[in-house]
Structures are given as C-alpha cells and as structure tokens.
Amino acid sequence: MSPELTNHPLIRADGSATHTTSLFTILAAVNGPIEVQRRDELPEEAAIEVNIRPCAGIGGPRERWLESVLAALLKSVLLVHAHPRTLMQVTLQVLKEPSSGVRVRRRLGDVAVLPALVNAAFAACVDAGLPLGRTVVAGLAVVREDGDGVVVDPDEKALAGCRSVHAMGFDAQGELLLNESGGQFELRQWQDVFEVLKTTAAVAIAPTGEDEAMMNGDGTPAPWLRQALEGNAREAGAWRGVG
Amino acid sequence: MANGANQSPGLSLSRDTFAKLTPGPFLHAHLKQAQPTRPNGRLPHEFRTPTVNTGSLTHSNGSAVVRAGDTAVVCGVRAELLRASDIPHPPSEDIHPDDLVEELGLLVPNVELSTGCSPSHLPGNPPGTLAQSLSYRVWSTLLNSRILDVSTLAIRHTELQPEDEEVPDAEPRVVVKGYWVLYIDILCICLDGNASDTVWLAVMAAFRDTVLPRAWWDADQERILCSSRLAEAKSLKLNCLPVASTFAVFSTASPLKDRAEAESWVLADPDGAEEGVCEEAMTVVIAATGDGATATLLSLEKSGGSVIGEAGVAEPIEYSAP
C-alpha cells in the first residue's frame, strides 16, 4: 500500500496534514512562527516544540523520546535562523496504530511510528509555508527473524515477527538525516537496510515526467511525496491562475 | 572565524571569556588546528575514562557510582516481589519467554535529573524531556538486549500432585509463584554532557553487583519467603554486557553558506560545552556475542543533521566493537 497524504484537514491551524501508512495514521498540525514563552526563547533562532499525542491515553516517556528525536530532525530541516525569537509548534496525533490482534513488541512498535510522524510533520510544515532548508522523507524497514531479507513498509505481521526495525530519514540529496534502529542486528544488515531505504526515499521524491500515467502502469512505485507536494503547490497558486 | 587573540591587544579576551561568549567559534578555533584537540584536552575520538564504584548503597540489592569526567551517576537496583496471584491479567501461556519481561514490566528504570546536577535542571522540578527520554532508552535497551532471562527472575515451586486413584504416579508440577521486579533508580548527581553513556554504564555496573536473596514458596503459609543468609543469595545472570557510545558532530555548516564550505568533526563522548554547540549526535549500543568475534548492535540512533552518513556510521561501530 502506497502512503497517503491529505493536505490541510484542519482549517484553523497554520498547516496540517494527515498521513496514512500501512500501520499508522497520523494527524499533524503546525503553528508558526508564533510567540514564544520567555523561558524557551532563543535569541538567534526559532524554538521548536513538538507535541505527540498517542492513540489512547496521555503521553509518557515514550512520547517524550519521540518528541526529542523529531525536534532534532526538524531543527535540521527548518530554516530556524529565519525566524529568531519565535516558536514553531508541531502537534502530532496518532489516529490509528496496529490493532491489538497481532502482538507487536512495544519497543519495536515505538520505532515503527517514527517514519509516519516524520512524513506527517514535514507535510504539515510545507502546508504551513514554513521556510525549509531541505526535503525529508522517512521510511521504515524490518529485518526478518531469520536474519535475512529486508521488508520495506512492513505490515503488522512482518513487524510482529521481526528481529530488528529501522526508521531512516533522507533528504533529496540522499543524505541520512535520521536513523533509529532497534532490536538485534549486525552492521551488514544495517547497510542492506540503508541501501534499500535510500532507494525507497529517492523514489518517493523522484521527479515526475510527462508520462506519469505510463510509469505507474508497469508497477513502479509512485513518487507519492512529490505528487502530494506538487498538488499542494498547484492548489496554493490556483488563485492567480498559475499551473 | 573571529578569534579574539588575533585582534588588537585592547580587545583580546581571556580564554574563559571567549568560551562563554562564543562557544561555537571557541570550539572551532581548537578543532581547526593541524592537530585537532578539543578544549577539554581530548583528541576528537578520545573518550573520558570512567571510574566505577560498586556496592556503595547498603540498602539496595545492587548499586554503582560511575563518574566520567564531570558527569557522575548513581544507580541503585531494588528487587521487590510480584506474586503471580497478584498479576491482574496473566499473559497467555504461549507467549515467548523473552517477551514476558516486557509484558509483566519486571524491569522498571527511572532516570532522575532534577537533582541540581546542572544549571538547566533545577532541583525539585518534574522530570523533563531529557530525563524521560533517558528512562525510555534505558528501558528499551534493557529489553532489546534480552539481558535477563525471565527464568532468573521467576520464583518456582514444585507442586506435588495430590494422591489420585486414577493417576497413581502423577508427575510433580513446576509452577511459577512469583517474580522479582527490579526497580532501577538512576540519579544524576553531576551532569557535564553525555548522560546516556554514563547512565547506561551505571546500570550495567549495578546489575553486575546485584544479588537476589534466595526466595521460595512456603506451601503452609501460602506466601513467598526470602532467606536472610547472604551465602544463599545469588547474583544476576547477565546474558550480555552492552556498551553505549555517543558521538556528537560539530559542523560549521550553515544555511547562509555554501554546503561545500562546511567542515565537520566527529567528537566522541561530548562534554556539556560541546553538546551545547553540536546539533547532530549519534548513539550506538553494542553487545559482544558469546564468542566475542562479532558484535551485535542493539540500537543505533542518529538525528539532527546529515554529516554522519553510511561510512560515518560504520567507522565508530568498528571502532567501538570489542
């Protein structure tokens, strides 16, 4: 299943997006640049605040960890120096997670949610019109219990029966911006996953040609992120008859 | 880069003032020398040598005080009993034993930074983001490594089957009557960067020091009894001894400059001042496997920038591998 992006589901947030993968649905809202509390104010750059709400209940240490990972990533993506002494506020709500029918080890499921959070947060930042230094696209892969075979974008069953889980984020130049790996793995396996996810990420933002329909016909994965971003740009420019 | 020492004498700053005013250029001035040496006197790939002191807390089952540079961490392990009859929703029989530790919550780590360990962590405050994510990372690494088998924590009892006419020689049945729950309390008493490595080292040292008293099920009193004799107490059987290593990246990259102009240095075991000016960081947790020949990675975390790529990940791993 190819990931889906819906733009601007929330009308009152500066930017918002819904992102659906085979495992998770994330609703992201971005407000910024807005006024910052004196305590968090930074003299030379914008502060970044990430709030993650889990599917049920209130957040705990797990969410704080995810927030700190995401804040560090967003700081390397957003042009924070362009808005000093302000705040970029990103709020992420998990709407759907793997059902309890298949028992996913919690600590592996925690890494699995990261790519969905990253992509949702990025799409919402684009929707909010925040100045971005680069594009980021994240992917998820697991290594099967037998130690061989990388499964990209795993379903619940693959996630439940995996040995290690890897979340990686790449920019358009194919540089590794984010890596979170958990489980038990060797360097060689990590390198395999790296190559596979790098290709997946490159495909997601590959330039679309004129023969877009023909490309998708032969089973090659669609550049879903680029399509969503181009659609976004087209909509934004529609009022002046551009595109 | 502006370096106060090159200016006219009237404007020159002392070393400490330079470090306080512009920590970034101060670190850069050190690193751009022909022999890059960090302000704390270490080479870029040099770790601080930790000192480990175990068994200093008398009322806990195991404890350790670890000090690396100016970062000092105390860890105490307290074992408490969880009776099998008190588990509200016992996990199903077919659950994998490795998952039982997570399912029952037998390992409970908690990292406390609100001890006045650094100016940014005021005493008495509720645990902040760093403290909570450290707790979470200790918890997830403990479970990822499968460091403790559930059998080391289980308290078993061999039940004699009641005399039955139909089955005269019924086999005695082994049932689990309870579990040890390990509360791992980690207090950071002084923080000068790289809390995660020191915290993890303290947990490992405390685990190696932990002894559990002999516990058995008393069928007459229907409760678990513990022996007070030290000779009967057993230390924990650890499956592996993972090591965490953190690296920070100092980079002169800026959105205002050309990408190709940027220089960057990877600094092992960053101290507080270096953490403040480094955006990108990577933490690797490695455990040596039984034969010691290959290393298993338990976690690899990297965020905040793009300097460490594929080669950048491999190099420190090979470096920290046993």
Coordinates of C-alpha atoms in Angstrom, one line a residue, chain A residues 45 60-62 64-65 68-69 72-73 75-76 79 81 103-108 110 134 145 171 173 175-187 190-191 194-195, chain B residues 95 99 102-103 128-129 132-133 135-137 139-140 143-146 255-256 259 279-280 295-310 313-314 317-318:
Chain A
E45 CA 16.7 31.1 16.0
G60 CA 4.7 9.3 28.8
P61 CA 8.4 8.8 28.5
R62 CA 7.9 7.1 25.1
R64 CA 9.0 12.5 25.2
W65 CA 11.6 10.4 23.5
S68 CA 13.1 14.9 21.2
V69 CA 14.1 12.8 18.2
A72 CA 16.3 17.5 16.5
L73 CA 15.3 16.4 13.0
K75 CA 15.7 21.7 13.5
S76 CA 18.0 20.4 10.8
L79 CA 15.4 27.3 8.5
H81 CA 17.5 31.3 11.8
R103 CA 1.1 -8.6 19.3
V104 CA 3.8 -6.2 18.3
R105 CA 6.6 -5.9 20.8
R106 CA 6.1 -2.4 22.2
R107 CA 9.6 -1.3 21.9
L108 CA 9.8 -2.2 18.3
D110 CA 7.8 2.6 19.0
R134 CA 15.6 20.7 2.6
E145 CA 13.6 -13.1 12.4
D171 CA 16.9 14.4 2.2
Q173 CA 20.4 14.5 -1.9
E175 CA 21.9 12.1 2.9
L176 CA 20.9 10.4 6.1
L177 CA 19.2 12.8 8.4
L178 CA 17.6 10.5 10.9
N179 CA 18.3 6.9 11.9
E180 CA 16.6 5.0 14.6
S181 CA 17.3 1.3 14.7
G182 CA 16.2 -1.2 17.4
G183 CA 16.3 -4.9 18.0
Q184 CA 19.3 -7.1 17.3
F185 CA 21.2 -6.6 14.1
E186 CA 24.7 -6.5 12.6
L187 CA 26.4 -3.8 10.7
W190 CA 22.0 -2.2 8.7
Q191 CA 23.9 -1.4 5.5
F194 CA 20.3 1.6 4.4
E195 CA 20.6 0.9 0.7
Chain B
I95 CA 3.9 -16.0 25.0
D99 CA 8.6 -11.1 25.8
E102 CA 8.3 -6.6 28.9
E103 CA 4.7 -7.9 29.3
G128 CA 11.9 17.0 31.8
T129 CA 12.2 15.7 28.3
Q132 CA 12.1 10.9 30.4
S133 CA 13.7 10.0 27.1
S135 CA 14.4 6.5 31.1
Y136 CA 12.8 5.3 27.9
R137 CA 16.1 4.5 26.2
W139 CA 14.1 0.6 29.3
S140 CA 14.2 -0.2 25.6
L143 CA 14.6 -5.3 26.7
N144 CA 16.3 -5.2 23.2
S145 CA 19.4 -6.8 24.6
R146 CA 17.4 -9.6 26.4
P255 CA 22.1 27.7 5.7
L256 CA 23.7 31.0 4.9
R259 CA 27.3 23.4 1.6
E279 CA 23.4 19.7 16.6
E280 CA 23.9 16.2 15.4
A295 CA 29.3 -7.6 17.7
T296 CA 25.5 -7.3 17.8
L297 CA 24.0 -3.9 17.5
L298 CA 21.1 -3.2 19.8
S299 CA 20.3 0.3 18.9
L300 CA 21.6 3.0 16.6
E301 CA 20.2 6.4 17.0
K302 CA 21.2 9.4 14.9
S303 CA 19.4 12.7 14.5
G304 CA 19.9 16.4 13.9
G305 CA 22.0 16.6 10.8
S306 CA 23.4 14.9 7.7
V307 CA 27.2 14.8 8.4
I308 CA 27.2 11.1 9.6
G309 CA 26.3 9.1 6.6
E310 CA 26.7 5.4 5.9
V313 CA 28.0 5.1 11.0
A314 CA 30.3 2.2 10.2
I317 CA 30.9 0.9 15.2
E318 CA 34.1 -0.8 14.1

